[in-house]
Coordinates of C-alpha atoms and ligand atoms in Angstrom, one line a residue:
R20 CA 73.4 -206.8 -44.9
P21 CA 69.9 -205.3 -44.7
E22 CA 68.8 -204.4 -41.2
R23 CA 65.3 -205.0 -40.0
P24 CA 63.6 -201.5 -39.5
A25 CA 62.2 -200.5 -36.2
G26 CA 58.6 -201.5 -35.7
A27 CA 58.7 -204.3 -38.3
T28 CA 58.8 -207.0 -35.6
V29 CA 55.5 -208.7 -36.1
A30 CA 55.5 -212.4 -36.6
A31 CA 54.5 -213.6 -40.1
P32 CA 50.8 -214.3 -40.5
A33 CA 49.4 -217.9 -40.7
A34 CA 48.3 -219.6 -43.8
G35 CA 45.1 -218.2 -45.4
Q36 CA 43.6 -215.8 -47.8
Y37 CA 43.5 -212.2 -46.5
D38 CA 41.1 -209.6 -47.8
E39 CA 42.0 -205.9 -48.3
A40 CA 41.4 -204.9 -44.7
A41 CA 43.2 -207.9 -43.2
S42 CA 46.1 -207.6 -45.6
K43 CA 46.5 -203.9 -44.8
A44 CA 46.4 -204.6 -41.1
I45 CA 49.3 -207.0 -41.6
L46 CA 51.2 -204.3 -43.6
A47 CA 50.5 -201.8 -40.8
G48 CA 52.0 -204.3 -38.4
Y49 CA 55.2 -204.1 -40.4
G50 CA 55.1 -200.3 -40.3
V51 CA 53.8 -199.8 -43.9
P52 CA 51.4 -196.8 -43.9
V53 CA 47.8 -197.7 -44.8
N54 CA 44.7 -195.6 -45.0
E55 CA 41.9 -195.8 -42.4
S56 CA 38.8 -197.8 -43.2
R57 CA 35.5 -199.1 -41.8
L58 CA 33.3 -202.0 -42.8
V59 CA 29.7 -201.0 -43.0
R60 CA 26.5 -203.0 -43.8
G61 CA 24.0 -200.3 -44.6
A62 CA 23.5 -196.9 -46.3
D63 CA 23.0 -195.0 -43.0
E64 CA 26.0 -196.7 -41.5
A65 CA 28.0 -195.7 -44.6
A66 CA 27.1 -192.1 -44.1
T67 CA 28.0 -192.1 -40.4
A68 CA 31.4 -193.8 -41.1
A69 CA 32.2 -191.4 -43.9
R70 CA 31.4 -188.4 -41.7
E71 CA 33.6 -189.8 -38.9
L72 CA 36.5 -190.5 -41.3
G73 CA 36.1 -187.1 -43.0
Y74 CA 35.2 -186.3 -46.6
P75 CA 36.2 -187.0 -49.3
V76 CA 36.0 -190.8 -48.9
V77 CA 36.4 -193.9 -51.1
M78 CA 33.9 -196.8 -50.9
K79 CA 34.6 -200.3 -52.1
I80 CA 32.7 -203.6 -52.2
V81 CA 33.9 -206.2 -49.7
S82 CA 33.4 -209.8 -50.9
A83 CA 35.7 -212.8 -50.9
D84 CA 34.2 -213.7 -54.2
I85 CA 35.2 -210.4 -55.9
V86 CA 38.9 -210.0 -56.2
H87 CA 39.1 -207.1 -58.8
K88 CA 36.7 -204.7 -57.2
S89 CA 36.8 -202.0 -59.9
D90 CA 36.0 -204.5 -62.6
V91 CA 32.5 -204.9 -61.2
G92 CA 32.0 -201.2 -60.5
G93 CA 32.9 -201.8 -56.9
V94 CA 35.1 -198.8 -56.2
A95 CA 33.9 -195.2 -55.9
V96 CA 36.3 -192.4 -55.2
G97 CA 35.7 -188.8 -54.1
I98 CA 32.4 -189.2 -52.3
A99 CA 31.8 -185.8 -50.8
D100 CA 28.8 -185.9 -48.4
D101 CA 26.4 -188.0 -46.4
A102 CA 23.8 -188.2 -49.2
G103 CA 26.6 -189.3 -51.6
A104 CA 27.8 -192.0 -49.2
A105 CA 24.4 -193.4 -48.6
A106 CA 23.6 -193.5 -52.4
C107 CA 27.0 -195.0 -53.1
Y108 CA 26.4 -197.8 -50.7
R109 CA 23.3 -199.0 -52.6
Q110 CA 24.9 -198.4 -56.0
I111 CA 28.0 -200.5 -55.1
V112 CA 26.0 -203.4 -53.7
D113 CA 23.6 -203.4 -56.6
R114 CA 26.4 -203.3 -59.2
A115 CA 28.3 -206.1 -57.4
R116 CA 25.1 -208.2 -57.3
A117 CA 24.5 -207.6 -61.0
A118 CA 28.0 -208.5 -61.9
V119 CA 28.5 -211.6 -59.7
P120 CA 25.0 -212.8 -58.7
T121 CA 26.5 -215.7 -56.6
A122 CA 28.9 -213.5 -54.7
R123 CA 28.6 -213.4 -50.9
I124 CA 28.7 -209.7 -50.0
D125 CA 30.2 -208.9 -46.6
G126 CA 29.5 -205.1 -46.9
V127 CA 31.2 -202.0 -48.1
S128 CA 34.5 -200.5 -47.0
V129 CA 34.4 -196.8 -46.3
Q130 CA 37.9 -195.3 -46.3
T131 CA 39.9 -192.1 -46.3
M132 CA 40.8 -190.9 -49.7
A133 CA 44.6 -190.7 -50.4
S134 CA 45.8 -187.9 -52.6
G135 CA 48.9 -188.5 -54.8
K136 CA 50.6 -187.9 -58.0
L137 CA 51.7 -191.5 -58.7
E138 CA 50.6 -195.1 -58.1
V139 CA 53.2 -197.7 -57.4
I140 CA 52.7 -201.5 -57.1
V141 CA 54.8 -203.5 -54.6
G142 CA 54.4 -207.2 -55.0
A143 CA 56.1 -210.1 -53.2
R144 CA 56.1 -213.9 -53.5
R145 CA 58.2 -216.9 -52.9
D146 CA 60.1 -217.9 -56.0
A147 CA 61.0 -221.5 -56.4
Q148 CA 64.6 -220.6 -57.3
F149 CA 65.3 -217.4 -55.4
G150 CA 63.1 -217.6 -52.3
P151 CA 61.2 -214.5 -51.2
I152 CA 61.3 -211.8 -53.9
V153 CA 59.9 -208.3 -54.2
V154 CA 58.7 -206.7 -57.4
V155 CA 58.3 -202.9 -57.7
G156 CA 56.7 -201.1 -60.7
A157 CA 54.3 -198.5 -61.9
G158 CA 50.9 -199.2 -60.5
G159 CA 47.2 -198.4 -61.1
V160 CA 45.5 -199.3 -64.3
L161 CA 48.7 -199.3 -66.2
V162 CA 50.2 -202.1 -64.3
E163 CA 49.5 -204.7 -66.9
L164 CA 50.4 -202.5 -69.8
L165 CA 53.8 -201.3 -68.6
S166 CA 56.5 -203.8 -68.3
D167 CA 58.2 -201.4 -66.0
R168 CA 59.4 -203.5 -63.0
A169 CA 62.4 -204.1 -60.8
I170 CA 62.9 -207.3 -58.9
A171 CA 65.1 -208.1 -55.8
R172 CA 65.4 -210.8 -53.2
A173 CA 64.1 -210.1 -49.7
P174 CA 65.1 -208.6 -47.4
I175 CA 66.1 -205.5 -49.2
A176 CA 68.4 -202.7 -47.9
A177 CA 67.2 -199.1 -48.3
A178 CA 70.0 -198.3 -50.8
D179 CA 68.9 -201.2 -53.0
A180 CA 65.3 -200.3 -52.7
R181 CA 66.2 -196.9 -53.9
R182 CA 68.1 -198.3 -56.9
M183 CA 65.1 -200.4 -57.8
L184 CA 63.0 -197.1 -58.0
E185 CA 65.8 -195.4 -60.0
S186 CA 65.6 -198.2 -62.6
L187 CA 61.9 -197.6 -63.3
S188 CA 60.8 -195.4 -66.2
V189 CA 58.6 -193.6 -63.7
W190 CA 61.7 -192.5 -61.8
P191 CA 61.6 -189.0 -63.3
V192 CA 58.1 -188.5 -61.8
L193 CA 59.3 -189.7 -58.4
S194 CA 62.5 -187.6 -58.4
G195 CA 60.8 -184.4 -59.6
Y196 CA 62.2 -184.0 -63.1
R197 CA 60.0 -181.1 -64.1
G198 CA 58.0 -180.4 -60.9
R199 CA 58.1 -181.3 -57.3
A200 CA 59.8 -184.4 -56.1
L201 CA 57.6 -187.1 -54.5
A202 CA 58.3 -188.8 -51.2
V203 CA 61.0 -191.2 -52.4
D204 CA 62.3 -192.0 -48.9
A205 CA 58.8 -193.0 -47.8
V206 CA 58.5 -195.4 -50.8
V207 CA 61.9 -196.8 -50.1
D208 CA 60.9 -197.4 -46.5
A209 CA 57.7 -199.1 -47.6
I210 CA 59.6 -201.4 -50.0
V211 CA 62.1 -202.3 -47.2
R212 CA 59.2 -203.1 -44.8
V213 CA 57.3 -205.2 -47.4
S214 CA 60.6 -207.1 -48.0
W215 CA 60.8 -208.0 -44.3
L216 CA 57.3 -209.3 -44.4
A217 CA 58.3 -211.3 -47.4
H218 CA 61.4 -212.5 -45.6
D219 CA 59.4 -213.6 -42.6
L220 CA 56.9 -215.5 -44.9
G221 CA 59.8 -216.9 -46.9
S222 CA 59.6 -220.5 -45.7
Q223 CA 56.0 -220.8 -47.0
E224 CA 54.4 -220.2 -50.4
F225 CA 52.8 -216.8 -50.5
E226 CA 51.7 -214.0 -52.7
L227 CA 51.3 -210.3 -51.8
D228 CA 50.0 -207.5 -53.9
V229 CA 50.1 -203.9 -52.8
N230 CA 48.3 -202.2 -55.6
P231 CA 48.4 -199.3 -55.4
L232 CA 50.7 -197.5 -53.0
I233 CA 49.7 -193.9 -53.6
V234 CA 52.6 -191.5 -53.6
D235 CA 52.4 -187.8 -52.8
V236 CA 55.0 -185.2 -52.2
D237 CA 55.2 -185.8 -48.4
R238 CA 54.0 -189.4 -47.9
C239 CA 52.9 -192.6 -49.4
V240 CA 50.0 -194.9 -48.4
A241 CA 48.9 -198.4 -49.3
V242 CA 45.2 -198.2 -50.3
D243 CA 44.7 -201.8 -51.6
A244 CA 46.4 -205.0 -50.8
R245 CA 45.9 -208.7 -51.0
L246 CA 47.9 -211.5 -49.3
R247 CA 47.7 -215.2 -49.7
V248 CA 49.8 -217.5 -47.5
G249 CA 50.2 -221.2 -48.1
Ligands
ADP323 P1 40.8 -203.1 -57.3 O1 42.3 -203.2 -57.5 O2 40.3 -204.3 -56.5 O3 40.0 -202.9 -58.5 P2 41.5 -200.8 -55.6 O4 41.2 -200.8 -54.2 O5 42.9 -200.9 -56.0 O6 40.5 -201.9 -56.3 O7 40.9 -199.4 -56.2 C1 41.0 -199.1 -57.6 C2 41.7 -197.8 -57.8 O8 40.9 -196.8 -57.1 C3 43.1 -197.7 -57.3 O9 44.0 -198.1 -58.2 C4 43.2 -196.2 -57.0 O10 43.5 -195.5 -58.2 C5 41.8 -195.8 -56.5 N1 41.7 -195.9 -55.0 C6 41.4 -197.0 -54.3 N2 41.4 -196.7 -53.0 C7 41.7 -195.4 -52.9 C8 41.9 -194.5 -51.8 N3 41.7 -194.9 -50.5 N4 42.3 -193.2 -52.0 C9 42.5 -192.8 -53.3 N5 42.3 -193.6 -54.4 C10 42.0 -194.9 -54.2
MG324 MG1 44.0 -202.6 -56.5

């Protein structure tokens, strides 16, 4: 019987559509590591936020009307200095306006850049037949190309989360076949915690996408997430 991990005691969120920042705040409430971010509304403010967070940073468009941010040129990684952050602010807003002229733009997210060797996707939803389920697979741009996924009902025990990872074709990358092993235990813990959120949401219809969870040798961190409840 899976046991609820310490620190995953937050009540499930109310019905609604949560953007990246709100979704990551909910994940953080369940003890899933997320990167730090700030919402800014101007080029100078972007540079200040970037300096405070520490370079390099990532910048992303924030708009409820733009779901796939990189499809509209709305994601920039590896910004290295104040001038780059200020220029990037204008570029991201211009690109988004050009791609989706009707979009209401709330600003730009400036966030710490995660380093990692592998991107993993952790999804969850309520299945009509099985109730809350969690899907784990290879993430990033390959997510639609690779049918490399493992599915389990929530909540998930750590040993079962580990078996899900072992069943993926990216498992050799995680376990360090040729090279250094990645933080498997951290990914297992993140899956378990997402599964408790899914469990807590289980009486409602919901859909959660953590894409990607960036995995390094000593940690993993969720850098993008989207949750819809109800
Ligand atoms: P979307 O999925 O809406 O296009 P993401 O926020 O997932 O936008 O960003 C697209 C890609 O950019 C990610 O899959 C990841 O490779 C990279 N990325 C995004 N945020 C970060 C970050 N904070 N640190 C490192 N890489 C990131
Ligand atoms: Mg994404």
